[in-house]
Amino acid sequence: MTRVLILGSGIAGCSAALAAAENGAEVVLATKATRPAETTTHWAQGGIAVSRGDPDAFAADVLDAGDGRCDPHAVETLVENADDAVEAVLVERLGVPFADDYGREAAHSADRIRHVGAETGRHILAPFLAHLDDHPRVTVHADTAALELLTDEGRVRGALLDGPDGSKTAELADATVLATGGVGACFPRSTNPDTATGDGLAMAARAGADLADLAYVQFHPTATVGDDPVLVSEAVRGAGAVLRNADGERFMPAVHEDAELAPRDVVARAVADERERTGGVVLDTTPVDFASAFPALRERVSDAGHDPDSIPVAPAEHFLCGGVAVNDRGRTSLDRLYAVGEVSRTGVHGANRLASTSLLEGLVWGRRAGRDAATRERVTGDPEIPSHPERDPALPDGFVDGKFERLRRVLGEHVGLRRDPDGLGRACAALRRLKGETDAYARTRPSREVAELRNAATAGLLLARAAREAEPAGCHALEGVPCR
Ligand SMILES: Cc1cc2nc3c(=O)[nH]c(=O)nc-3n(C[C@H](O)[C@H](O)[C@H](O)COP(=O)(O)OP(=O)(O)OC[C@H]3O[C@@H](n4cnc5c(N)ncnc54)[C@H](O)[C@@H]3O)c2cc1C
């Protein structure tokens, strides 16, 4: 029986695991999450887009949002498979209790978003994990992190896993699927959970896989101010909420014809500009029946100490559009390595992601990659297992936190919403130094926290380098260079 190793338990990993198991493979799913909340999927709010029988209109919106950088074939794959994937997996198999109405979010030309209030992610993930737990061909290892991919003559053969007690296991597989999510924890302000340390990106890069579009980091325009932002979904603006500057003026109509529902990169830059010019921006939710339309979100905003009628907002890192380059079945440039979900670059998002398409991308590509992986023939031979002798004394208290703080400061200052060539050059130099230091520590201290720090430093350097080389488009804007 083909053995498939999945790394990550968000929508993409779950979707790949289900498809591989249903196509006859024996599946091992390892995730460093101990609770669903340690995935980004759990926090997804607005919902999952479907085509509602009009894939051409849906494709046109995805392409427009991507600012000329999408791969049209990938977009076609997404929209053509959307309705069937949502219906077959989420509705029929998992019984996700979607609302009867369809939501609208920024840059969508139609109401096409399936949602469960503004808490769609948790209502998808909980039944998905329960279903996999009960599946006879799936074994789930929680609190288990992949530290490194195992390779043999250019072919990926599994991963070195770090278990809940710190023990290391070489998990061999005929196909390995990266579903490790994004890079939010590398930034000072992000909507992502702390587990988003860019592990899959860094492991794939070290193994030699091709990466693409890493310059395109999406910042969400409406996250609450402060260090621990709460995302206020675009669905709230879709329902009628408006943005006002510190003088109480609505400014988006003068920036874009779609006003508050312009593409995310446009709204995020406008919010940052108005904050700078007038001292603050709020999301005015009084045109919406916020309490009955989004009760849980209203409560979270309130609990975080903000006025839910007039929510102070600022952009925060939200999503990585690029990643490990894959084809329409999730295959990477390395034999037997797949990547799905936010860690991958399918070509769907181009330079800017359309709202509510990333759950869909994870679902669709997870399914396609899982099916494909299950058909691979068995592999024999033993890869080299890296030995990680624990030679050095424990790290001083605060070492990892201190380095993370430095990493976040550099990325926040130079690789954020606003970038300029000099700043990107300085960021590359600082991140190269940080990566060098963390590589040295990781060689002799194979702990999970050092591995995460090393991965975050590697991911940070890859992002900064890509931003230095990329043409401005979508969410990669350079200071002084006109953008759309
Ligand atoms: C607040 C918020 C709201 C959002 N709302 C929406 C929305 O409404 N619609 C939409 O389409 N998108 C939304 N998004 C984006 C979307 O949620 C994510 O892009 C998507 O869920 C990513 O899914 P994933 O499976 O790729 O990754 P994740 O869900 O992040 O899962 C990654 C998994 O990998 C595990 N992992 C990481 N590293 C390792 C390792 N080394 N070893 C083992 N396991 C590892 C993690 O623990 C986790 O289980 C939102 C994002 C945020 C933050």
Short mmCIF file of C-alpha atoms and ligand atoms in Angstrom, two decimals, residues 7-13 30-33 38-41 43-47 144-146 179-181 191-192 195 199 203 231 318-319 340-342 353 356-359, ligand 1:
data_model
loop_
_atom_site.label_atom_id
_atom_site.label_comp_id
_atom_site.label_asym_id
_atom_site.label_seq_id
_atom_site.Cartn_x
_atom_site.Cartn_y
_atom_site.Cartn_z
CA LEU A 7 2.58 17.61 7.31
CA GLY A 8 -0.06 20.00 8.70
CA SER A 9 -3.70 19.79 9.85
CA GLY A 10 -5.36 22.84 8.29
CA ILE A 11 -7.86 22.56 5.45
CA ALA A 12 -5.16 21.71 2.91
CA GLY A 13 -3.58 18.89 4.95
CA ALA A 30 1.76 14.82 11.52
CA THR A 31 0.94 18.25 12.84
CA LYS A 32 2.63 20.46 15.33
CA ALA A 33 -0.80 21.73 16.38
CA GLU A 38 -3.11 26.37 16.14
CA THR A 39 -4.01 26.43 12.45
CA THR A 40 -4.95 29.44 10.38
CA THR A 41 -7.91 27.51 9.01
CA TRP A 43 -9.62 31.38 12.38
CA ALA A 44 -11.00 31.84 8.86
CA GLN A 45 -14.03 34.08 9.03
CA GLY A 46 -15.74 35.21 5.82
CA GLY A 47 -16.03 31.87 4.10
CA THR A 144 4.49 16.49 16.30
CA ALA A 145 6.64 18.82 14.18
CA ALA A 146 8.58 18.02 11.04
CA ALA A 179 0.59 21.59 4.23
CA THR A 180 2.30 23.72 6.85
CA GLY A 181 0.60 27.08 6.19
CA THR A 191 -3.67 37.78 11.87
CA ASN A 192 -2.08 34.29 11.83
CA THR A 195 2.54 28.37 14.59
CA ASP A 199 8.51 25.74 8.33
CA MET A 203 12.37 22.89 4.66
CA LEU A 231 -9.26 40.42 12.04
CA HIS A 318 -2.35 38.12 6.61
CA PHE A 319 -1.41 35.77 3.77
CA VAL A 340 -0.80 22.38 -0.79
CA GLY A 341 -2.54 25.34 0.82
CA GLU A 342 -0.81 28.52 1.93
CA ARG A 353 -5.33 37.14 -3.30
CA SER A 356 -12.27 33.69 0.38
CA THR A 357 -10.18 31.84 -2.19
CA SER A 358 -7.52 30.36 0.05
CA LEU A 359 -9.73 27.88 1.91
C1 LIG B 1 -8.09 35.55 10.79
C2 LIG B 1 -8.08 34.93 9.42
C3 LIG B 1 -9.24 34.90 8.67
C4 LIG B 1 -9.24 34.30 7.41
N1 LIG B 1 -10.43 34.20 6.72
C5 LIG B 1 -10.44 33.52 5.56
C6 LIG B 1 -11.67 33.30 4.87
O1 LIG B 1 -12.73 33.69 5.34
N2 LIG B 1 -11.64 32.61 3.70
C7 LIG B 1 -10.48 32.13 3.15
O2 LIG B 1 -10.51 31.52 2.08
N3 LIG B 1 -9.30 32.32 3.79
C8 LIG B 1 -9.26 32.98 4.98
N4 LIG B 1 -8.07 33.15 5.62
C9 LIG B 1 -6.87 32.50 5.08
C10 LIG B 1 -6.97 31.00 5.30
O3 LIG B 1 -7.54 30.76 6.57
C11 LIG B 1 -5.62 30.31 5.25
O4 LIG B 1 -4.86 30.75 4.16
C12 LIG B 1 -5.82 28.80 5.13
O5 LIG B 1 -6.65 28.35 6.20
C13 LIG B 1 -4.50 28.08 5.16
O6 LIG B 1 -4.76 26.71 5.28
P1 LIG B 1 -3.55 25.70 5.31
O7 LIG B 1 -4.14 24.35 5.49
O8 LIG B 1 -2.64 25.94 4.18
O9 LIG B 1 -2.72 26.14 6.63
P2 LIG B 1 -3.13 26.17 8.16
O10 LIG B 1 -4.58 26.13 8.38
O11 LIG B 1 -2.39 27.29 8.79
O12 LIG B 1 -2.51 24.81 8.73
C14 LIG B 1 -1.11 24.63 8.79
C15 LIG B 1 -0.84 23.41 9.62
O13 LIG B 1 0.53 23.05 9.56
C16 LIG B 1 1.01 22.77 10.86
N5 LIG B 1 2.46 22.91 10.82
C17 LIG B 1 3.20 24.03 10.60
N6 LIG B 1 4.51 23.73 10.61
C18 LIG B 1 4.60 22.39 10.84
C19 LIG B 1 5.69 21.48 10.99
N7 LIG B 1 6.95 21.87 10.92
N8 LIG B 1 5.42 20.17 11.22
C20 LIG B 1 4.12 19.73 11.33
N9 LIG B 1 3.05 20.56 11.22
C21 LIG B 1 3.29 21.87 10.97
C22 LIG B 1 0.25 23.75 11.74
O14 LIG B 1 0.26 23.36 13.07
C23 LIG B 1 -1.14 23.60 11.11
O15 LIG B 1 -1.75 22.41 11.57
C24 LIG B 1 -8.05 33.76 6.87
C25 LIG B 1 -6.88 33.83 7.60
C26 LIG B 1 -6.88 34.41 8.86
C27 LIG B 1 -5.60 34.45 9.64
#
